Short mmCIF file of C-alpha atoms and ligand atoms in Angstrom, two decimals:
data_model
loop_
_atom_site.label_atom_id
_atom_site.label_comp_id
_atom_site.label_asym_id
_atom_site.label_seq_id
_atom_site.Cartn_x
_atom_site.Cartn_y
_atom_site.Cartn_z
CA MET E 773 16.89 -11.67 -33.55
CA SER E 774 16.33 -10.82 -29.33
CA GLU E 775 19.11 -9.96 -27.01
CA LYS E 776 20.97 -12.46 -24.83
CA ILE E 777 23.35 -11.55 -21.44
CA LYS E 778 26.90 -13.52 -21.91
CA ALA E 779 29.17 -14.41 -18.41
CA THR E 780 31.92 -15.90 -18.15
CA ILE E 781 31.51 -17.40 -14.71
CA ASN E 782 35.46 -19.93 -13.82
CA GLY E 783 36.68 -19.63 -17.55
CA SER E 784 32.87 -21.20 -19.31
CA GLU E 785 30.71 -19.03 -21.10
CA PHE E 786 27.06 -18.70 -21.00
CA GLU E 787 24.58 -16.99 -22.01
CA PHE E 788 21.22 -16.03 -20.92
CA PRO E 789 17.71 -14.09 -22.43
CA VAL E 790 16.49 -11.01 -21.71
CA ILE E 791 12.90 -10.61 -21.23
CA GLU E 792 11.82 -7.45 -22.37
CA GLY E 793 8.65 -5.40 -21.16
CA THR E 794 6.31 -2.87 -22.77
CA GLU E 795 7.51 -0.22 -21.59
CA ASN E 796 11.35 -1.43 -23.31
CA GLU E 797 12.28 -1.90 -19.44
CA LYS E 798 14.98 -4.88 -20.12
CA ALA E 799 15.76 -7.94 -17.36
CA ILE E 800 18.50 -10.72 -17.45
CA ASP E 801 16.12 -14.21 -17.35
CA ILE E 802 18.39 -16.29 -14.68
CA SER E 803 15.90 -18.94 -13.77
CA LYS E 804 17.94 -21.81 -15.44
CA LEU E 805 21.51 -19.94 -14.27
CA ARG E 806 21.69 -22.39 -10.81
CA ALA E 807 21.47 -25.35 -13.12
CA ARG E 808 23.44 -24.90 -15.80
CA THR E 809 26.21 -23.12 -13.92
CA GLY E 810 25.81 -23.94 -9.31
CA HIS E 811 25.88 -20.43 -8.33
CA ILE E 812 22.68 -18.13 -7.86
CA THR E 813 22.65 -14.31 -8.19
CA TYR E 814 22.19 -11.96 -4.85
CA ASP E 815 20.32 -8.96 -4.39
CA ASP E 816 19.42 -7.78 -0.77
CA GLY E 817 16.17 -6.40 -1.30
CA PHE E 818 15.68 -6.82 -3.97
CA LYS E 819 16.49 -3.62 -5.47
CA ASN E 820 17.74 -4.95 -8.47
CA THR E 821 15.09 -8.17 -8.95
CA GLY E 822 11.67 -8.31 -10.92
CA SER E 823 9.90 -10.82 -9.14
CA CYS E 824 7.51 -11.05 -11.72
CA GLN E 825 5.97 -10.35 -14.97
CA SER E 826 2.93 -8.04 -14.61
CA GLU E 827 0.38 -6.45 -16.78
CA ILE E 828 -0.72 -4.45 -14.37
CA THR E 829 0.71 -1.37 -13.06
CA PHE E 830 3.69 0.63 -14.65
CA ILE E 831 6.46 2.83 -13.05
CA ASP E 832 9.31 4.72 -14.36
CA GLY E 833 10.84 5.97 -11.11
CA GLU E 834 12.91 7.99 -12.86
CA THR E 835 11.05 10.71 -14.71
CA GLY E 836 8.50 10.19 -12.07
CA ILE E 837 5.07 8.06 -14.03
CA LEU E 838 2.67 5.58 -13.03
CA ARG E 839 -0.44 4.25 -14.55
CA TYR E 840 -2.38 1.77 -13.91
CA ARG E 841 -2.86 -0.75 -16.97
CA GLY E 842 -1.49 1.67 -19.19
CA TYR E 843 -4.16 4.79 -17.90
CA PRO E 844 -2.11 7.89 -16.39
CA ILE E 845 -2.32 8.00 -12.88
CA GLU E 846 -3.13 11.74 -13.19
CA GLU E 847 -5.77 10.87 -14.91
CA LEU E 848 -7.63 8.65 -13.41
CA ALA E 849 -6.72 11.41 -10.36
CA GLU E 850 -8.31 13.65 -12.31
CA LYS E 851 -11.28 12.03 -13.84
CA SER E 852 -12.10 8.68 -12.41
CA THR E 853 -13.06 7.89 -9.11
CA PHE E 854 -11.81 4.80 -6.14
CA LEU E 855 -14.70 1.86 -7.47
CA GLU E 856 -13.35 2.82 -10.99
CA VAL E 857 -10.18 3.01 -10.82
CA ALA E 858 -11.06 -0.20 -7.99
CA TYR E 859 -11.80 -2.04 -10.86
CA LEU E 860 -9.29 -1.43 -13.13
CA LEU E 861 -7.15 -3.01 -11.32
CA THR E 862 -9.18 -6.29 -10.49
CA ASN E 863 -10.37 -6.74 -14.62
CA GLY E 864 -8.12 -5.06 -16.53
CA GLU E 865 -10.47 -2.37 -18.64
CA LEU E 866 -12.60 0.43 -17.22
CA PRO E 867 -15.78 0.14 -17.70
CA SER E 868 -18.58 0.78 -18.90
CA THR E 869 -21.53 2.55 -17.23
CA ALA E 870 -23.55 -0.26 -16.77
CA GLN E 871 -20.28 -2.91 -15.36
CA LEU E 872 -19.68 0.22 -13.04
CA ASP E 873 -22.93 0.10 -11.49
CA GLU E 874 -23.11 -3.28 -10.99
CA PHE E 875 -19.93 -3.27 -9.19
CA ARG E 876 -21.31 -0.17 -7.12
CA ARG E 877 -24.23 -2.50 -6.50
CA GLU E 878 -22.80 -5.54 -4.99
CA VAL E 879 -20.02 -3.86 -3.27
CA SER E 880 -22.27 -2.09 -1.77
CA GLU E 881 -24.66 -4.83 -0.95
CA TYR E 882 -21.68 -6.81 0.01
CA THR E 883 -20.00 -3.31 2.85
CA PRO E 884 -22.17 -5.18 5.54
CA ILE E 885 -20.22 -7.62 7.47
CA HIS E 886 -21.56 -10.66 8.65
CA HIS E 887 -23.61 -9.71 11.92
CA ASP E 888 -21.65 -12.08 14.15
CA MET E 889 -18.65 -10.26 14.09
CA ARG E 890 -19.46 -7.97 16.01
CA HIS E 891 -18.54 -10.94 18.81
CA HIS E 892 -14.74 -10.34 17.56
CA PHE E 893 -14.95 -6.87 17.21
CA ALA E 894 -15.33 -7.51 21.56
CA GLY E 895 -12.62 -9.37 21.62
CA PHE E 896 -10.32 -6.53 21.20
CA PRO E 897 -9.00 -4.10 23.84
CA SER E 898 -10.06 -0.48 22.86
CA THR E 899 -6.23 0.27 22.72
CA ALA E 900 -5.79 -2.54 20.01
CA HIS E 901 -3.72 -1.12 16.87
CA PRO E 902 -6.38 -0.63 13.72
CA MET E 903 -4.03 -2.09 11.84
CA ALA E 904 -3.51 -5.53 14.06
CA ILE E 905 -7.96 -5.25 13.87
CA LEU E 906 -7.74 -5.22 10.81
CA SER E 907 -4.71 -8.27 9.87
CA ALA E 908 -7.06 -10.54 12.09
CA MET E 909 -10.71 -9.43 10.32
CA PHE E 910 -9.70 -10.17 6.56
CA ASN E 911 -9.15 -14.05 7.54
CA ALA E 912 -12.38 -13.84 9.99
CA VAL E 913 -14.90 -12.26 7.04
CA SER E 914 -13.21 -15.17 4.90
CA CYS E 915 -14.69 -18.16 8.50
CA TYR E 916 -18.08 -16.47 7.03
CA THR E 917 -17.97 -17.26 3.86
CA PRO E 918 -16.13 -20.62 3.12
CA HIS E 919 -16.91 -21.31 -0.46
CA LEU E 920 -14.52 -18.41 -0.66
CA THR E 921 -11.69 -19.74 1.12
CA GLU E 922 -11.01 -22.50 -1.55
CA SER E 923 -7.49 -22.10 -3.66
CA THR E 924 -9.42 -21.57 -6.65
CA TYR E 925 -12.18 -18.97 -7.98
CA ASP E 926 -14.82 -19.19 -10.79
CA LYS E 927 -15.41 -15.58 -12.02
CA GLN E 928 -18.32 -15.66 -9.61
CA SER E 929 -16.65 -16.09 -6.90
CA PHE E 930 -13.84 -13.41 -7.63
CA GLU E 931 -16.72 -11.02 -8.38
CA GLU E 932 -17.99 -11.63 -4.65
CA ALA E 933 -14.93 -12.38 -3.14
CA THR E 934 -13.51 -8.14 -4.76
CA ALA E 935 -16.93 -6.88 -4.05
CA ARG E 936 -16.57 -8.72 -0.08
CA LEU E 937 -12.97 -7.54 0.74
CA LEU E 938 -13.33 -3.88 -1.20
CA GLY E 939 -16.60 -3.12 1.55
CA ALA E 940 -15.47 -6.00 4.68
CA ALA E 941 -12.19 -3.46 4.25
CA SER E 942 -14.07 0.17 4.73
CA THR E 943 -16.47 -1.79 7.62
CA ILE E 944 -14.05 -3.03 9.20
CA ALA E 945 -12.27 0.14 9.23
CA ALA E 946 -15.21 2.11 11.08
CA TYR E 947 -15.68 0.09 13.60
CA THR E 948 -12.08 -0.55 14.20
CA PHE E 949 -12.19 3.36 15.05
CA LYS E 950 -16.10 3.50 16.67
CA LYS E 951 -14.44 0.29 18.72
CA ALA E 952 -11.20 2.67 19.98
CA ASN E 953 -12.89 5.15 21.49
CA GLY E 954 -16.64 3.33 22.54
CA ARG E 955 -19.12 4.51 20.35
CA PRO E 956 -21.86 2.43 19.18
CA PHE E 957 -21.14 1.08 15.23
CA THR E 958 -23.51 2.83 12.32
CA PHE E 959 -24.66 0.23 9.70
CA SER E 960 -23.79 0.65 6.21
CA ASN E 961 -26.48 3.24 4.17
CA PRO E 962 -26.17 1.60 0.45
CA ARG E 963 -27.56 4.69 -1.12
CA LEU E 964 -24.65 6.59 0.13
CA GLY E 965 -21.49 6.03 -2.49
CA TYR E 966 -18.04 3.90 -0.96
CA VAL E 967 -17.02 7.24 0.24
CA GLU E 968 -19.27 9.12 1.39
CA ASN E 969 -21.20 5.26 3.71
CA PHE E 970 -17.19 5.37 5.17
CA LEU E 971 -17.39 8.51 6.64
CA HIS E 972 -20.84 8.16 7.47
CA MET E 973 -20.01 4.92 9.55
CA MET E 974 -17.41 6.50 11.33
CA PHE E 975 -18.69 9.38 12.34
CA THR E 976 -22.41 9.22 13.05
CA ASP E 977 -23.34 7.47 15.54
CA PRO E 978 -26.98 8.00 17.49
CA TYR E 979 -26.08 10.55 19.55
CA THR E 980 -23.30 12.65 17.06
CA GLU E 981 -24.49 14.14 13.71
CA TYR E 982 -21.87 14.11 10.85
CA GLU E 983 -22.60 16.20 7.74
CA ILE E 984 -20.93 14.84 4.96
CA ASP E 985 -18.66 17.41 2.53
CA PRO E 986 -18.66 16.74 -0.23
CA GLU E 987 -14.86 18.93 -0.88
CA ILE E 988 -13.93 15.48 1.88
CA VAL E 989 -15.28 13.08 -0.26
CA LYS E 990 -12.99 14.16 -3.18
CA ALA E 991 -10.15 14.76 -0.90
CA LEU E 992 -10.56 10.58 -0.10
CA ASP E 993 -11.51 9.59 -2.66
CA LEU E 994 -8.35 11.12 -4.03
CA ILE E 995 -6.34 9.64 -1.44
CA PHE E 996 -7.26 6.38 -2.23
CA VAL E 997 -7.10 6.23 -5.97
CA LEU E 998 -3.26 7.08 -5.99
CA HIS E 999 -3.13 4.44 -3.50
CA ALA E 1000 -5.39 1.96 -5.23
CA ASP E 1001 -1.70 -0.09 -6.96
CA HIS E 1002 1.55 0.55 -6.42
CA GLU E 1003 3.86 -2.49 -8.43
CA GLN E 1004 6.23 -4.64 -6.12
CA ASN E 1005 6.06 -3.16 -3.43
CA CYS E 1006 6.52 -4.79 0.47
CA SER E 1007 2.60 -5.59 0.92
CA THR E 1008 2.11 -6.19 -2.53
CA SER E 1009 4.81 -9.13 -2.96
CA THR E 1010 3.84 -11.01 0.07
CA VAL E 1011 0.60 -11.44 -1.44
CA ARG E 1012 1.23 -12.14 -3.96
CA MET E 1013 4.07 -14.51 -1.88
CA VAL E 1014 1.11 -15.98 -0.35
CA ALA E 1015 -0.72 -16.33 -3.19
CA SER E 1016 1.79 -18.45 -4.90
CA SER E 1017 1.46 -21.21 -2.44
CA ARG E 1018 -2.32 -20.92 -3.47
CA ALA E 1019 -3.47 -19.22 -0.27
CA ASN E 1020 -7.20 -17.27 -0.39
CA LEU E 1021 -7.90 -14.13 -1.46
CA PHE E 1022 -8.79 -12.93 1.83
CA ALA E 1023 -5.07 -14.93 3.63
CA SER E 1024 -3.64 -13.92 0.94
CA VAL E 1025 -4.64 -9.79 1.58
CA ALA E 1026 -4.01 -10.25 5.91
CA SER E 1027 -1.03 -10.81 4.64
CA GLY E 1028 -0.98 -7.63 2.59
CA VAL E 1029 -1.33 -5.48 5.52
CA SER E 1030 0.80 -7.02 8.21
CA ALA E 1031 3.13 -6.32 5.52
CA LEU E 1032 1.90 -2.54 5.06
CA TRP E 1033 1.53 -1.86 8.89
CA GLY E 1034 5.42 -0.93 8.93
CA PRO E 1035 7.37 2.10 9.21
CA LEU E 1036 9.36 2.39 6.47
CA HIS E 1037 6.35 1.11 4.46
CA GLY E 1038 2.24 2.35 4.69
CA GLY E 1039 3.37 2.81 8.07
CA ALA E 1040 4.98 6.44 7.07
CA ASN E 1041 2.24 8.36 6.92
CA THR E 1042 1.69 7.74 10.73
CA ALA E 1043 5.31 8.14 10.99
CA VAL E 1044 5.38 11.57 9.05
CA LEU E 1045 2.71 13.14 11.44
CA LYS E 1046 4.46 11.85 14.85
CA GLN E 1047 7.33 13.94 13.50
CA LEU E 1048 5.65 17.25 12.95
CA LYS E 1049 3.67 16.60 15.81
CA GLN E 1050 7.69 15.60 17.40
CA ILE E 1051 8.61 18.86 15.54
CA HIS E 1052 5.78 21.30 17.20
CA THR E 1053 5.75 19.56 20.52
CA SER E 1054 9.51 19.91 20.86
CA GLY E 1055 10.58 23.20 19.55
CA MET E 1056 12.88 21.63 17.37
CA THR E 1057 14.02 24.15 14.56
CA ILE E 1058 13.71 23.04 10.66
CA GLU E 1059 17.09 23.37 10.55
CA GLU E 1060 17.96 20.89 13.89
CA CYS E 1061 16.18 18.51 12.21
CA VAL E 1062 17.35 18.40 8.59
CA ARG E 1063 20.83 18.81 10.32
CA LEU E 1064 19.55 15.43 12.21
CA ALA E 1065 18.34 13.00 9.37
CA LYS E 1066 21.98 13.58 8.36
CA ASP E 1067 23.60 13.30 10.74
CA LYS E 1068 24.76 9.04 9.75
CA ASP E 1069 25.10 8.44 13.80
CA SER E 1070 21.58 8.93 14.15
CA ASP E 1071 18.81 7.17 13.08
CA PHE E 1072 16.73 9.71 12.44
CA ARG E 1073 15.45 10.41 9.15
CA LEU E 1074 12.92 12.68 7.15
CA MET E 1075 9.89 10.58 7.75
CA GLY E 1076 7.74 11.68 3.97
CA PHE E 1077 10.98 11.27 2.37
CA GLY E 1078 12.86 8.80 -0.40
CA HIS E 1079 11.66 6.52 -1.80
CA ARG E 1080 13.25 2.63 -3.61
CA VAL E 1081 11.97 2.87 -7.15
CA TYR E 1082 11.04 7.42 -7.24
CA LYS E 1083 14.22 9.13 -7.80
CA ASN E 1084 12.86 13.15 -9.41
CA PHE E 1085 9.51 12.95 -7.66
CA ASP E 1086 6.61 10.83 -6.22
CA PRO E 1087 4.05 11.03 -8.82
CA ARG E 1088 1.71 10.72 -6.57
CA ALA E 1089 2.90 13.44 -4.26
CA ASN E 1090 2.57 16.44 -7.26
CA ILE E 1091 -1.12 15.41 -7.29
CA LEU E 1092 -1.87 15.49 -3.27
CA LYS E 1093 0.24 18.82 -2.70
CA LYS E 1094 -2.17 20.78 -4.66
CA ALA E 1095 -5.23 18.41 -3.12
CA CYS E 1096 -3.72 19.47 0.55
CA ASP E 1097 -3.86 22.81 -0.46
CA ARG E 1098 -6.72 22.99 -1.75
CA VAL E 1099 -8.58 20.78 1.12
CA PHE E 1100 -7.12 23.80 3.66
CA SER E 1101 -8.84 26.65 1.77
CA VAL E 1102 -11.97 25.13 0.98
CA LEU E 1103 -12.58 24.34 3.67
CA ASN E 1104 -11.09 27.27 5.65
CA LYS E 1105 -8.54 24.78 7.83
CA LYS E 1106 -5.09 26.17 9.93
CA ASP E 1107 -2.93 23.65 10.41
CA PRO E 1108 0.52 23.89 12.41
CA TYR E 1109 2.24 21.32 11.01
CA LEU E 1110 1.18 22.38 7.18
CA ASP E 1111 2.73 25.05 8.28
CA ILE E 1112 6.16 22.61 9.59
CA ALA E 1113 5.95 19.94 6.37
CA LYS E 1114 6.65 23.09 3.89
CA LYS E 1115 9.36 24.59 5.96
CA LEU E 1116 10.65 21.04 5.70
CA GLU E 1117 9.95 20.68 2.85
CA GLU E 1118 11.77 23.96 1.06
CA VAL E 1119 14.51 23.74 3.60
CA ALA E 1120 15.32 19.95 2.79
CA LEU E 1121 14.48 20.42 -1.03
CA THR E 1122 17.17 22.46 -1.24
CA ASP E 1123 19.92 20.75 1.06
CA GLU E 1124 22.90 18.95 -0.83
CA TYR E 1125 22.37 15.73 0.67
CA PHE E 1126 18.79 15.41 -0.49
CA ILE E 1127 19.21 16.70 -3.31
CA GLU E 1128 22.08 14.11 -4.18
CA ARG E 1129 20.56 10.93 -3.33
CA LYS E 1130 17.08 12.76 -4.74
CA LEU E 1131 15.39 12.04 -2.10
CA TYR E 1132 12.19 13.86 -2.64
CA PRO E 1133 8.18 14.27 -0.47
CA ASN E 1134 6.42 10.80 -1.17
CA VAL E 1135 2.82 10.39 -0.93
CA ASP E 1136 2.94 10.13 2.61
CA PHE E 1137 4.63 13.75 3.72
CA TYR E 1138 1.74 15.01 1.93
CA SER E 1139 -1.45 12.37 2.06
CA GLY E 1140 -1.32 12.12 6.49
CA ILE E 1141 -1.74 15.72 7.04
CA ILE E 1142 -5.00 16.20 4.07
CA MET E 1143 -6.02 12.81 6.47
CA ARG E 1144 -6.29 15.38 9.66
CA ALA E 1145 -7.96 17.70 8.00
CA ILE E 1146 -10.23 15.07 7.66
CA GLY E 1147 -10.57 14.16 11.02
CA ILE E 1148 -9.00 10.65 10.32
CA PRO E 1149 -7.21 9.91 14.22
CA VAL E 1150 -3.23 8.99 12.97
CA ASN E 1151 -3.32 5.69 14.18
CA MET E 1152 -5.95 5.07 11.81
CA PHE E 1153 -4.10 6.32 8.50
CA THR E 1154 -2.14 3.18 7.10
CA VAL E 1155 -5.59 1.46 8.20
CA MET E 1156 -6.82 4.70 5.00
CA PHE E 1157 -3.41 3.80 2.36
CA ALA E 1158 -5.08 -0.28 3.18
CA ILE E 1159 -8.33 0.23 2.02
CA GLY E 1160 -6.87 2.44 -0.73
CA ARG E 1161 -4.54 -0.37 -2.00
CA MET E 1162 -6.73 -3.65 -1.93
CA PRO E 1163 -8.27 -3.46 -5.55
CA GLY E 1164 -4.18 -2.93 -6.26
CA TRP E 1165 -3.24 -6.26 -3.64
CA ILE E 1166 -6.55 -7.98 -5.54
CA ALA E 1167 -5.68 -7.48 -9.28
CA ASN E 1168 -1.92 -8.91 -8.32
CA TRP E 1169 -3.10 -12.16 -6.48
CA ARG E 1170 -5.70 -13.08 -9.42
CA GLU E 1171 -2.61 -12.54 -11.52
CA VAL E 1172 -0.30 -14.92 -10.31
CA ARG E 1173 -3.82 -17.03 -9.23
CA GLU E 1174 -5.25 -16.92 -13.08
CA ASN E 1175 -1.31 -17.23 -14.98
CA PRO E 1176 -0.47 -21.05 -16.24
CA ASP E 1177 2.54 -20.96 -15.18
CA SER E 1178 2.53 -19.67 -11.81
CA VAL E 1179 5.12 -21.24 -9.30
CA ILE E 1180 5.55 -21.17 -5.27
CA TYR E 1181 7.36 -18.38 -4.48
CA ARG E 1182 10.46 -19.84 -2.94
CA PRO E 1183 14.01 -17.57 -3.10
CA ARG E 1184 17.02 -19.34 -2.13
CA GLN E 1185 19.95 -17.35 0.32
CA VAL E 1186 24.02 -17.54 0.52
CA TYR E 1187 24.26 -18.93 4.83
CA GLN E 1188 27.29 -17.16 6.60
CA GLY E 1189 25.87 -19.21 9.26
CA PRO E 1190 28.76 -22.07 12.01
CA THR E 1191 29.29 -25.10 9.56
CA CYS E 1192 28.26 -28.22 10.66
CA ARG E 1193 28.87 -29.10 14.48
CA SER E 1194 28.37 -31.72 16.87
CA TYR E 1195 25.76 -31.30 19.49
CA VAL E 1196 26.62 -30.60 23.06
CA PRO E 1197 25.02 -31.92 25.83
CA ALA E 1198 23.28 -28.55 28.05
CA ASP E 1199 25.89 -29.32 31.28
CA LYS E 1200 28.75 -29.78 28.65
CA ARG E 1201 28.53 -25.86 27.21
CA GLY E 1202 31.44 -23.98 28.57
N1 CMC W 260 16.02 10.94 5.22
C1 CMC W 260 17.47 10.82 5.55
N2 CMC W 260 17.62 9.93 4.79
C2 CMC W 260 17.48 9.41 3.89
C3 CMC W 260 15.81 9.43 3.96
C4 CMC W 260 15.22 9.90 5.12
N3 CMC W 260 14.17 9.35 4.52
N4 CMC W 260 15.75 8.02 3.13
C5 CMC W 260 17.25 7.71 2.54
N5 CMC W 260 17.95 8.15 3.00
C6 CMC W 260 19.54 8.44 2.83
C7 CMC W 260 20.04 7.18 3.37
O1 CMC W 260 20.54 7.30 4.81
C8 CMC W 260 20.93 6.65 2.21
O2 CMC W 260 22.29 7.11 2.29
P1 CMC W 260 23.48 7.14 2.32
O3 CMC W 260 23.67 7.00 0.71
O4 CMC W 260 25.05 7.91 2.86
O5 CMC W 260 24.19 5.62 3.70
C9 CMC W 260 20.66 7.34 1.18
O6 CMC W 260 19.47 7.92 1.51
C10 CMC W 260 19.80 6.28 0.08
O7 CMC W 260 18.90 5.31 1.09
P2 CMC W 260 18.54 3.64 0.64
O8 CMC W 260 18.00 4.11 2.83
O9 CMC W 260 19.30 2.89 0.78
O10 CMC W 260 17.12 3.73 0.38
P3 CMC W 260 16.20 2.85 0.17
O11 CMC W 260 15.46 2.77 -1.15
O12 CMC W 260 16.95 1.60 1.06
O13 CMC W 260 14.66 3.06 1.16
C11 CMC W 260 12.83 4.00 1.83
C12 CMC W 260 14.26 3.83 0.91
C13 CMC W 260 12.06 4.68 1.42
C14 CMC W 260 12.71 3.14 2.66
C15 CMC W 260 13.48 5.33 2.28
O14 CMC W 260 14.14 6.45 1.47
C16 CMC W 260 13.08 5.61 3.69
O15 CMC W 260 13.38 5.63 5.12
N6 CMC W 260 12.83 7.02 4.15
C17 CMC W 260 11.13 7.05 5.09
C18 CMC W 260 9.71 6.58 5.29
C19 CMC W 260 9.05 6.87 4.48
O16 CMC W 260 8.93 8.13 3.75
N7 CMC W 260 8.88 5.50 3.69
C20 CMC W 260 7.78 5.60 2.27
C21 CMC W 260 8.11 5.23 1.36
S1 CMC W 260 6.63 5.52 0.10
C22 CMC W 260 5.30 4.77 0.44
C23 CMC W 260 5.96 3.28 0.19
O17 CMC W 260 5.48 3.49 -1.63
O18 CMC W 260 5.50 2.52 0.07
#
């Protein structure tokens, strides 16, 4: 018999069904609570609320498990590639060789954005934040593909929209960098793989030669794989929320970019580097920094530490830590920021405050240092996160749109404002 939860409200007893996931997580289904009892639940920040049932990604934050469509992140990180993972997330299964070849071909075909879009770039000042450009540009791309701005897609349209978004993400990111630096745009090279081509568009121009290093390609591909999806995080929930109104994929993804921008989410990788720079240039000691992070009168936090769901370790951080060591040793690089990061990690991990609150380095702690070694400027770090997260956003959009029972997301609230009062004309207000 399926489990039921009993609640007594104002002396009356109510029963609520329990939904069980494939990994045995249990959720009390309160969808009829208000209709039956007049009450709603309250859960600031949705810390304890399941907003959907999903088949895409599984996380167990207590034991540090992350799986895409059932595949452990450690295996995907070691054996797969970003485009293969993108196919897996957006289609549900790993592709055959022929399917992967076709997927790569399609992404490559749509990587060059419409030539007229260079006028959009011309309209932005060179000081524009790359995330602002990225968000605006995803909506702009859809202006050139009106057939993809419908609220429903057939299989072929979905595949085209997916390929266009994955391709456009790399081109827009690279052009944003060029725009900021006043360098000419470099067209996509269809003979190159996804990451190679991105590095080519980013760092090559008629005046600059850039040799694509396979180690760097491997490291960036890994960063994209590790960021490809992460269950109901802030940006993905935003994408699902927008999708629930039947908005098209481009509009939904553009809103995801905006949500990702914040320093508590995707902007954390930028914040980590800014903090390391601050420590480096100010001569602040690691101990002073940790003391400040623990001081409740200061709003200083150790960026790159802590996570809403991982309360033991972030498996992505463990993988990236190893990749970070590898990149620095293979490329024979030294970085004072890496030395500071390692000391910070050591001190924080042995400090009672961090141990008690289960605050461990998260994925952003190492990804920024690797991206810095690759030559990606700090204000582009969150853009890299957005490229990586694209398959997850697309997969979640699809899940919402293909669910015949999907309803518009519309949370309730507990109103705490003034009760009813009468309008007072301006000249009578005190
Ligand atoms: N430095 C110092 N103290 C911290 C930190 C930190 N980085 N993170 C949490 N705490 C403390 C917090 O002050 C609170 O202490 P107390 O219980 O004494 O009031 C306690 O730990 C719990 O923190 P919380 O803010 O309630 O936890 P949360 O689950 O709401 O927030 C978080 C998670 C990631 C927003 C937070 O840990 C944080 O701000 N970290 C720094 C920013 C960061 O690295 N963000 C990237 C997240 S990973 C990328 C992604 O998946 O989006």
